[in-house]
Amino acid sequence: MKSMPHEFAIGGVYFPPLLIAGIFAVIAALLTARLLDRVRLSKHFFYPPLVLLSLMIVYTVFIGTFIIKT
Amino acid sequence: MVLTRKTKESLKTALAMTIAYGIALHMDWDKPYWAGFAVAMVSLATIGQSMNKAALRMLGTFLAILVAFVLIALFAQQRWLFILFLSVWLGFCTYMMGGAKNQYVWHVSGFVCTIVAIDAGPDAVNAFTIATLRAQETALGILVYSLVSIFLWPTSSGAQLGVAVAKLASTQHRLFALYLDLLHGKTDAGEAQPHRADEVAARSRFDLLLAAAVTDDAEVGELRRQWRRYQRLATELSETLERWRECFGEVQALDLRGLLPDFAACGAELDTRLAQVERMLTDQAPERRPVAVELRLDRSRLGSLSHFQKAALTVARTHLERLESLTRDLYDCVSGIKGFEQVAIPAATRRAPAATFVLDRDRAAGVVRQMVTVWLAWLALIYIDGLPSGTAIVMMTAPIGMALATMPQVRVAQLFVPATVGVLVGAVPYIFVMPQLSSFVGLGLLIFGVTFALCYLFAAPQQMLGRALGLALFITIAGIDNDQTYSFLSVANTALMFALLFLLLSMTAHIPVSSRPEKAFVRLIGRFFRSCEYLTANMGRDSQQPESRLDVRRRAFHRHEISTLPGKLAAWGKFIDPKALPGTSPEQIQALVAALQALARCMQELLGQRDRPQAQVLVEALSADIRAWRLEVKEGLRQLSQEPAAGLREAFRSRLAEIMDHLEKRIMETLDKTPTGQFGERDGENFYRLLGAYRSVSEALVDCAGNAGAIDWTRWQEERFA
C-alpha cells in the first residue's frame, strides 16, 4: 500500500513535509557546493548559481521521495 | 552614577519608542508600529544627524505618498500596469539612491510608496486613510524622538565637529610633512599609505559631522558658508597633495634646491601655515601670519635638463604653487571661522552649468536587480497559493532589495544572522510575555526593555544593520495594536517570509551581472582600461572638426567611468576573500587599486592639459611621435582590458621609453630650428605641462601593468559557488 504524506508535529505545531524536505535540501545543496568549491570542481560549471538551484530541487525531490516520503 | 554615552543613547531611543507607541495607542491609530519604525530609524548619535535624517525621511514619505496616490488612482483595477509602474518608480528611486545626494530621501520614497500602494491598492477606498496614517505616524515618531533627544542629554555635533576638524588638519599637516620627506628621499612611499587612509577617514567624518552641526549648532549654522569653504579647500588640498606626490618619481633625481632656490623656504612656509591652521582649530591664537613666497626658477640651470625633466619640474612647480595658494586660503578661512581675524568672505562662486547626464552602469545594474526582485515577489504573490505573509513579501522586497542593490558588495548570507536574531528577539516576548500583559504599563516596560537591550548591544556604528534589523523585526513580529491578537502562525509566517525573501535576493544577486567580488573586480577593471583606451584613441581626433552629440556623450561617459571606477574597485577589493583565492594578498589588491587611481588622475590631467592652447610649431613637428605614443598606449590598454595579466611591465616600459627618447630628440631638433620669439614663456609652460602629463600617463600605465601582472587572474576568473 502506498504510504500517505504525513505532517511533522514539532511542539504541537504541524509542518508540511515538503517544507522539511526543502530545509534539508537547502542544507545538503550548500554542503555540496562548499565541497565542490574546496576541490575546485565548481570551475567546470558554466553558471554555479543555477547549479545550486538545481541541486536544491534535486535534493528536495530525492529527500521528499525516498526519506521523508511526502 | 555616571552613565556611559552608549547607555544614554540607548535610553533615549527606548524612551522615545515607548512614548511614540503610547501616544499612537492612546489615539487609537491603526498600525501604531509605524511610529515605532520612525523612532528606530532616525535615532542617531547627535541631534543634528537625527534631525537631518528625520527631515529626509519625512520628505521621502510625502513624495512616496504622492506617487502611491497617482498609481492607485490610475491603475487600481489593472494589477499588471499597477506593478509595472510601481516597479519603474522603485527602479528610479534605486538609481537615484546610488547618487551622491539625498540617498535616504530616495530610499524612503521607494519603499514607503510600495508599502502604501500595496497596502492600499486592494482597498482603494481607504487609500487616503492609510497614506495619512503613515505620514502622521512617521511625523509622530520623528517629533517624539526629536523632543527626547533635545531635552534628555542633548548631544550637539558642534563639539564632535571641533575634534574632527582638528584631526583632519593634523592628518593633512602630517601628510604634507611626510611627502616633503619622501621628495627628499628621507622616507619611503609605503610609510605614507596609512596616513593617506587616515586622512580619507578624517575627511569623511568631518563631512558627516559638518552636515549635522549646521543643523544643531547655532554657531556652526551661522558660519556655515565659511565652514563649507573650509570643506572645499580641505578636499582640494588633499587632491593636490596626491597629484604632487605622483610626480615625485620624476623630480626626485633633480637638484630641486638649485633649480628652485626658494624651494626649502617654500616647504618650510607651507609647513608652518598648516601648523598654524592646526593651532587655530584647537582655539589657540596663531603665532604668525603667512609670509608671501615665490617659487622662482633658476633659468641658468634649466639648460642642463632634458625636456622631460623640464616637464616634470614644471608640473611639480605648478602643484607646489597651487599648494601655496590653498594653504594661504585655508589659513584665512580658519582664521575667519575662529575669529582671530576679520576676513572678507569671497563671493559665492557661480554654479557650474549642469553637466551632461551620464548613465552609471553599476547603478543601472542595481535597478535591474531590484526590478527583477520585485517582479519575482509579485509573481509569487499572485501564482503561489497561500504564500506566507502574503503581500508583506512584496513590501519587504523594497527596503531590503534597494539597500542591497546599491551596496552589491554585501552578500545576502550576511543578513541571515541579524534576521534570525531579530526573529527570536521579536518572537520570545510576543509568545511568552505579551499574552500575560493587561495594561500599557507592562507593555511600555516591555517595549522599553527590548529597545534598550537592542540599542545597547548593537551600539557600534558597524552594527547599525544588526540594530535596524533587530528593531524592525521586533516591531513587525510583536505587531502591537489596540486589538492585539496572538498567533504562533504569524511568527512562523514572518520567519518563513524572510527565508523566502533571502532566497529571492540570493537568486537575483546574479542578475544582470554576478555580484561575486572577484568577478565584479575583473569586470570593472576591464571597463576601466576600455574607457582609458577610448579616451586615448579619441585624443587623435582632429580638434578642428566639430564633434557630434553622440561623440560628446560617449566621451562624457568614458570620463565618468575613469573617474568613478577606481573608487568602486577599491570598495569591491575590500570584499575579496584572500582565503578563496590563494596567491593574492590584500596588499596586492590595494597596490593595484592605488595604481589605477593614479592612472585615472593622470588621464584626467592629460585630458585637461590638452585643452590648453599649444604652440602650433610644436604641435605640427611632434604630431607623428605623439601619434606613435598614443597608438602604443592604446594597444597596451586594449591588451590590459582583455587580459589584465597581459601587462609585461618591462617590455612595455622599454617600448614607451623608446618612443619618449625619440620624442625628446624631435623636441630638441624642433626647438633648435624655431626662430627666437616664436615660442613664448606661456607656450613653454603649457607645452611642458602637456609633456609632463604624457609622461605621467606612461609611468602610471607601466605601474598598473606591473601590479596587474602580479595577480593570479586565472583563479579569479574561475567559476565558484561562493
Tab-separated table of N, CA and C in Angstrom, chain B residues 295-410:
chain	number	residue	atom	x	y	z
B	295	LEU	N	58.018	80.911	-5.934
B	295	LEU	CA	58.884	79.807	-6.373
B	295	LEU	C	59.600	80.199	-7.658
B	296	ARG	N	60.661	80.934	-7.489
B	296	ARG	CA	61.401	81.378	-8.681
B	296	ARG	C	62.164	80.200	-9.298
B	297	LEU	N	62.322	80.277	-10.591
B	297	LEU	CA	63.013	79.204	-11.320
B	297	LEU	C	64.385	79.727	-11.731
B	298	ASP	N	65.433	78.979	-11.439
B	298	ASP	CA	66.771	79.409	-11.862
B	298	ASP	C	66.979	78.980	-13.309
B	299	ARG	N	66.717	79.912	-14.230
B	299	ARG	CA	66.724	79.546	-15.651
B	299	ARG	C	68.114	79.164	-16.148
B	300	SER	N	69.152	79.663	-15.458
B	300	SER	CA	70.514	79.338	-15.908
B	300	SER	C	70.793	77.842	-15.769
B	301	ARG	N	70.125	77.192	-14.841
B	301	ARG	CA	70.368	75.755	-14.624
B	301	ARG	C	69.463	74.881	-15.485
B	302	LEU	N	68.450	75.504	-16.094
B	302	LEU	CA	67.475	74.711	-16.832
B	302	LEU	C	68.077	74.038	-18.058
B	303	GLY	N	69.114	74.711	-18.626
B	303	GLY	CA	69.727	74.223	-19.868
B	303	GLY	C	70.275	72.807	-19.753
B	304	SER	N	70.701	72.434	-18.538
B	304	SER	CA	71.299	71.106	-18.360
B	304	SER	C	70.239	69.995	-18.299
B	305	LEU	N	68.972	70.374	-18.267
B	305	LEU	CA	67.920	69.363	-18.122
B	305	LEU	C	67.387	68.919	-19.479
B	306	SER	N	66.925	67.653	-19.507
B	306	SER	CA	66.265	67.185	-20.725
B	306	SER	C	64.865	67.802	-20.740
B	307	HIS	N	64.186	67.678	-21.894
B	307	HIS	CA	62.855	68.293	-21.980
B	307	HIS	C	61.871	67.608	-21.043
B	308	PHE	N	62.025	66.299	-20.863
B	308	PHE	CA	61.122	65.603	-19.952
B	308	PHE	C	61.373	66.008	-18.507
B	309	GLN	N	62.626	66.260	-18.196
B	309	GLN	CA	62.930	66.739	-16.834
B	309	GLN	C	62.337	68.125	-16.617
B	310	LYS	N	62.424	68.953	-17.668
B	310	LYS	CA	61.824	70.296	-17.556
B	310	LYS	C	60.314	70.168	-17.364
B	311	ALA	N	59.737	69.200	-18.108
B	311	ALA	CA	58.284	68.999	-17.992
B	311	ALA	C	57.920	68.573	-16.576
B	312	ALA	N	58.699	67.626	-16.025
B	312	ALA	CA	58.405	67.141	-14.665
B	312	ALA	C	58.543	68.277	-13.656
B	313	LEU	N	59.591	69.102	-13.866
B	313	LEU	CA	59.812	70.224	-12.956
B	313	LEU	C	58.660	71.226	-13.031
B	314	THR	N	58.178	71.473	-14.253
B	314	THR	CA	57.058	72.420	-14.428
B	314	THR	C	55.820	71.912	-13.708
B	315	VAL	N	55.542	70.596	-13.863
B	315	VAL	CA	54.354	70.021	-13.222
B	315	VAL	C	54.479	70.116	-11.695
B	316	ALA	N	55.649	69.732	-11.169
B	316	ALA	CA	55.850	69.771	-9.715
B	316	ALA	C	55.715	71.198	-9.194
B	317	ARG	N	56.265	72.156	-9.943
B	317	ARG	CA	56.198	73.562	-9.521
B	317	ARG	C	54.747	74.059	-9.535
B	318	THR	N	53.992	73.636	-10.567
B	318	THR	CA	52.579	74.051	-10.646
B	318	THR	C	51.814	73.551	-9.421
B	319	HIS	N	52.043	72.282	-9.063
B	319	HIS	CA	51.333	71.728	-7.900
B	319	HIS	C	51.744	72.432	-6.615
B	320	LEU	N	53.037	72.751	-6.526
B	320	LEU	CA	53.521	73.429	-5.316
B	320	LEU	C	52.924	74.831	-5.205
B	321	GLU	N	52.803	75.497	-6.344
B	321	GLU	CA	52.185	76.838	-6.342
B	321	GLU	C	50.718	76.753	-5.914
B	322	ARG	N	50.061	75.701	-6.391
B	322	ARG	CA	48.654	75.507	-6.006
B	322	ARG	C	48.554	75.242	-4.499
B	323	LEU	N	49.520	74.472	-3.989
B	323	LEU	CA	49.515	74.189	-2.541
B	323	LEU	C	49.724	75.488	-1.762
B	324	GLU	N	50.581	76.331	-2.311
B	324	GLU	CA	50.864	77.616	-1.643
B	324	GLU	C	49.583	78.440	-1.557
B	325	SER	N	48.859	78.514	-2.661
B	325	SER	CA	47.639	79.323	-2.658
B	325	SER	C	46.555	78.681	-1.767
B	326	LEU	N	46.484	77.366	-1.798
B	326	LEU	CA	45.472	76.684	-0.976
B	326	LEU	C	45.732	76.860	0.516
B	327	THR	N	47.001	76.734	0.921
B	327	THR	CA	47.304	76.857	2.354
B	327	THR	C	47.050	78.292	2.842
B	328	ARG	N	47.289	79.271	1.950
B	328	ARG	CA	47.017	80.675	2.323
B	328	ARG	C	45.503	80.854	2.537
B	329	ASP	N	44.734	80.302	1.591
B	329	ASP	CA	43.272	80.409	1.713
B	329	ASP	C	42.759	79.664	2.946
B	330	LEU	N	43.374	78.505	3.207
B	330	LEU	CA	42.961	77.725	4.389
B	330	LEU	C	43.215	78.522	5.659
B	331	TYR	N	44.393	79.156	5.708
B	331	TYR	CA	44.745	79.966	6.890
B	331	TYR	C	43.705	81.064	7.092
B	332	ASP	N	43.406	81.796	6.015
B	332	ASP	CA	42.446	82.905	6.111
B	332	ASP	C	41.073	82.399	6.530
B	333	CYS	N	40.688	81.274	5.921
B	333	CYS	CA	39.356	80.731	6.197
B	333	CYS	C	39.221	80.331	7.672
B	334	VAL	N	40.217	79.598	8.170
B	334	VAL	CA	40.155	79.137	9.564
B	334	VAL	C	40.263	80.325	10.520
B	335	SER	N	41.100	81.276	10.155
B	335	SER	CA	41.257	82.469	10.982
B	335	SER	C	39.920	83.206	11.099
B	336	GLY	N	39.176	83.269	9.994
B	336	GLY	CA	37.852	83.908	9.992
B	336	GLY	C	36.858	83.119	10.833
B	337	ILE	N	36.878	81.798	10.696
B	337	ILE	CA	35.923	80.960	11.440
B	337	ILE	C	36.157	81.102	12.937
B	338	LYS	N	37.411	81.084	13.324
B	338	LYS	CA	37.731	81.116	14.758
B	338	LYS	C	37.778	82.540	15.317
B	339	GLY	N	37.588	83.535	14.450
B	339	GLY	CA	37.501	84.921	14.901
B	339	GLY	C	38.820	85.553	15.271
B	340	PHE	N	39.909	85.015	14.776
B	340	PHE	CA	41.203	85.652	15.076
B	340	PHE	C	41.432	86.865	14.181
B	341	GLU	N	40.838	86.822	13.006
B	341	GLU	CA	40.964	87.962	12.086
B	341	GLU	C	39.651	88.127	11.362
B	342	GLN	N	39.348	89.363	10.996
B	342	GLN	CA	38.151	89.587	10.183
B	342	GLN	C	38.549	89.418	8.725
B	343	VAL	N	38.102	88.370	8.149
B	343	VAL	CA	38.470	88.114	6.753
B	343	VAL	C	37.224	88.236	5.901
B	344	ALA	N	37.373	88.970	4.799
B	344	ALA	CA	36.235	89.112	3.887
B	344	ALA	C	35.936	87.743	3.254
B	345	ILE	N	34.655	87.365	3.289
B	345	ILE	CA	34.283	86.076	2.704
B	345	ILE	C	34.172	86.255	1.193
B	346	PRO	N	34.904	85.452	0.426
B	346	PRO	CA	34.806	85.610	-1.028
B	346	PRO	C	33.375	85.353	-1.491
B	347	ALA	N	32.973	86.117	-2.489
B	347	ALA	CA	31.605	85.940	-3.014
B	347	ALA	C	31.434	84.508	-3.504
B	348	ALA	N	30.223	84.013	-3.319
B	348	ALA	CA	29.963	82.621	-3.734
B	348	ALA	C	30.203	82.480	-5.228
B	349	THR	N	30.926	81.444	-5.568
B	349	THR	CA	31.214	81.235	-6.990
B	349	THR	C	29.942	80.814	-7.709
B	350	ARG	N	29.856	81.266	-8.950
B	350	ARG	CA	28.662	80.922	-9.712
B	350	ARG	C	28.637	79.410	-9.961
B	351	ARG	N	27.453	78.874	-9.901
B	351	ARG	CA	27.338	77.425	-10.098
B	351	ARG	C	27.751	77.030	-11.505
B	352	ALA	N	28.467	75.910	-11.573
B	352	ALA	CA	28.873	75.414	-12.890
B	352	ALA	C	27.628	74.945	-13.640
B	353	PRO	N	27.633	75.126	-14.957
B	353	PRO	CA	26.456	74.661	-15.709
B	353	PRO	C	26.265	73.161	-15.528
B	354	ALA	N	25.007	72.743	-15.563
B	354	ALA	CA	24.709	71.324	-15.330
B	354	ALA	C	25.447	70.455	-16.344
B	355	ALA	N	26.100	69.425	-15.826
B	355	ALA	CA	26.883	68.556	-16.710
B	355	ALA	C	25.928	67.657	-17.499
B	356	THR	N	26.459	67.120	-18.612
B	356	THR	CA	25.656	66.206	-19.427
B	356	THR	C	25.290	64.991	-18.576
B	357	PHE	N	24.057	64.508	-18.728
B	357	PHE	CA	23.660	63.328	-17.970
B	357	PHE	C	24.456	62.124	-18.475
B	358	VAL	N	25.041	61.418	-17.533
B	358	VAL	CA	25.812	60.220	-17.895
B	358	VAL	C	25.227	59.050	-17.117
B	359	LEU	N	24.884	58.015	-17.843
B	359	LEU	CA	24.305	56.843	-17.183
B	359	LEU	C	25.408	56.065	-16.466
B	360	ASP	N	25.163	55.784	-15.185
B	360	ASP	CA	26.130	54.987	-14.427
B	360	ASP	C	25.721	53.520	-14.557
B	361	ARG	N	26.599	52.739	-15.167
B	361	ARG	CA	26.232	51.353	-15.473
B	361	ARG	C	25.972	50.523	-14.226
B	362	ASP	N	26.718	50.780	-13.168
B	362	ASP	CA	26.552	49.957	-11.964
B	362	ASP	C	25.248	50.282	-11.231
B	363	ARG	N	24.901	51.573	-11.258
B	363	ARG	CA	23.616	51.933	-10.653
B	363	ARG	C	22.481	51.360	-11.487
B	364	ALA	N	22.648	51.364	-12.811
B	364	ALA	CA	21.612	50.793	-13.686
B	364	ALA	C	21.475	49.287	-13.439
B	365	ALA	N	22.613	48.620	-13.191
B	365	ALA	CA	22.554	47.177	-12.893
B	365	ALA	C	21.779	46.940	-11.593
B	366	GLY	N	21.963	47.837	-10.620
B	366	GLY	CA	21.214	47.747	-9.361
B	366	GLY	C	19.719	47.893	-9.603
B	367	VAL	N	19.365	48.769	-10.538
B	367	VAL	CA	17.948	48.982	-10.878
B	367	VAL	C	17.352	47.689	-11.450
B	368	VAL	N	18.100	47.053	-12.365
B	368	VAL	CA	17.610	45.809	-12.990
B	368	VAL	C	17.395	44.755	-11.899
B	369	ARG	N	18.381	44.646	-11.002
B	369	ARG	CA	18.289	43.643	-9.943
B	369	ARG	C	17.049	43.889	-9.071
B	370	GLN	N	16.841	45.152	-8.712
B	370	GLN	CA	15.720	45.492	-7.842
B	370	GLN	C	14.385	45.236	-8.535
B	371	MET	N	14.306	45.600	-9.824
B	371	MET	CA	13.037	45.414	-10.541
B	371	MET	C	12.726	43.927	-10.719
B	372	VAL	N	13.756	43.121	-10.991
B	372	VAL	CA	13.536	41.678	-11.137
B	372	VAL	C	13.061	41.089	-9.809
B	373	THR	N	13.684	41.542	-8.700
B	373	THR	CA	13.294	41.030	-7.378
B	373	THR	C	11.825	41.349	-7.096
B	374	VAL	N	11.428	42.587	-7.371
B	374	VAL	CA	10.038	42.987	-7.106
B	374	VAL	C	9.073	42.164	-7.962
B	375	TRP	N	9.446	41.975	-9.218
B	375	TRP	CA	8.570	41.206	-10.122
B	375	TRP	C	8.451	39.759	-9.663
B	376	LEU	N	9.556	39.163	-9.238
B	376	LEU	CA	9.500	37.768	-8.775
B	376	LEU	C	8.604	37.661	-7.538
B	377	ALA	N	8.755	38.628	-6.624
B	377	ALA	CA	7.925	38.612	-5.407
B	377	ALA	C	6.449	38.765	-5.779
B	378	TRP	N	6.194	39.660	-6.734
B	378	TRP	CA	4.810	39.895	-7.170
B	378	TRP	C	4.218	38.642	-7.837
B	379	LEU	N	5.010	37.999	-8.701
B	379	LEU	CA	4.531	36.785	-9.384
B	379	LEU	C	4.285	35.675	-8.358
B	380	ALA	N	5.181	35.588	-7.362
B	380	ALA	CA	4.990	34.577	-6.312
B	380	ALA	C	3.692	34.857	-5.551
B	381	LEU	N	3.436	36.131	-5.285
B	381	LEU	CA	2.216	36.503	-4.551
B	381	LEU	C	0.962	36.105	-5.331
B	382	ILE	N	1.011	36.307	-6.643
B	382	ILE	CA	-0.178	36.031	-7.449
B	382	ILE	C	-0.348	34.529	-7.717
B	383	TYR	N	0.764	33.858	-8.038
B	383	TYR	CA	0.640	32.472	-8.513
B	383	TYR	C	0.859	31.399	-7.440
B	384	ILE	N	1.421	31.757	-6.280
B	384	ILE	CA	1.606	30.727	-5.241
B	384	ILE	C	0.505	30.901	-4.205
B	385	ASP	N	-0.323	29.914	-4.140
B	385	ASP	CA	-1.452	29.992	-3.232
B	385	ASP	C	-0.955	29.869	-1.778
B	386	GLY	N	-1.430	30.738	-0.925
B	386	GLY	CA	-1.077	30.665	0.498
B	386	GLY	C	0.367	31.012	0.787
B	387	LEU	N	0.896	31.964	0.026
B	387	LEU	CA	2.297	32.403	0.260
B	387	LEU	C	2.400	32.982	1.678
B	388	PRO	N	3.404	32.543	2.481
B	388	PRO	CA	3.494	33.045	3.852
B	388	PRO	C	3.564	34.572	3.893
B	389	SER	N	2.767	35.173	4.733
B	389	SER	CA	2.698	36.628	4.960
B	389	SER	C	2.142	37.423	3.777
B	390	GLY	N	1.747	36.751	2.718
B	390	GLY	CA	1.059	37.411	1.595
B	390	GLY	C	1.794	38.610	1.039
B	391	THR	N	1.117	39.773	1.051
B	391	THR	CA	1.681	40.967	0.402
B	391	THR	C	2.950	41.481	1.099
B	392	ALA	N	3.173	41.041	2.340
B	392	ALA	CA	4.331	41.568	3.086
B	392	ALA	C	5.643	41.282	2.363
B	393	ILE	N	5.691	40.180	1.611
B	393	ILE	CA	6.955	39.855	0.917
B	393	ILE	C	7.278	40.924	-0.143
B	394	VAL	N	6.243	41.431	-0.821
B	394	VAL	CA	6.492	42.485	-1.821
B	394	VAL	C	6.915	43.767	-1.099
B	395	MET	N	6.243	44.046	0.023
B	395	MET	CA	6.592	45.271	0.766
B	395	MET	C	8.032	45.212	1.280
B	396	MET	N	8.455	44.044	1.799
B	396	MET	CA	9.801	43.942	2.371
B	396	MET	C	10.877	43.887	1.288
B	397	THR	N	10.465	43.482	0.079
B	397	THR	CA	11.431	43.445	-1.029
B	397	THR	C	11.991	44.844	-1.295
B	398	ALA	N	11.120	45.849	-1.102
B	398	ALA	CA	11.565	47.208	-1.450
B	398	ALA	C	12.699	47.717	-0.557
B	399	PRO	N	12.532	47.822	0.785
B	399	PRO	CA	13.643	48.412	1.555
B	399	PRO	C	14.918	47.581	1.514
B	400	ILE	N	14.771	46.236	1.673
B	400	ILE	CA	15.988	45.410	1.731
B	400	ILE	C	16.603	45.295	0.330
B	401	GLY	N	15.756	45.094	-0.671
B	401	GLY	CA	16.267	44.964	-2.048
B	401	GLY	C	16.969	46.228	-2.513
B	402	MET	N	16.385	47.392	-2.187
B	402	MET	CA	17.009	48.659	-2.609
B	402	MET	C	18.364	48.838	-1.944
B	403	ALA	N	18.421	48.502	-0.649
B	403	ALA	CA	19.695	48.659	0.069
B	403	ALA	C	20.752	47.742	-0.534
B	404	LEU	N	20.364	46.507	-0.856
B	404	LEU	CA	21.349	45.571	-1.419
B	404	LEU	C	21.721	45.937	-2.861
B	405	ALA	N	20.758	46.504	-3.585
B	405	ALA	CA	21.062	46.886	-4.977
B	405	ALA	C	22.076	48.018	-5.024
B	406	THR	N	22.054	48.900	-4.009
B	406	THR	CA	23.030	49.997	-4.021
B	406	THR	C	24.325	49.622	-3.292
B	407	MET	N	24.294	48.493	-2.556
B	407	MET	CA	25.533	48.005	-1.920
B	407	MET	C	25.729	46.551	-2.362
B	408	PRO	N	26.002	46.321	-3.646
B	408	PRO	CA	26.040	44.929	-4.134
B	408	PRO	C	27.148	44.095	-3.505
B	409	GLN	N	28.095	44.771	-2.831
B	409	GLN	CA	29.188	44.010	-2.209
B	409	GLN	C	28.688	43.182	-1.023
B	410	VAL	N	27.604	43.641	-0.392
B	410	VAL	CA	27.089	42.928	0.782
B	410	VAL	C	26.389	41.655	0.321
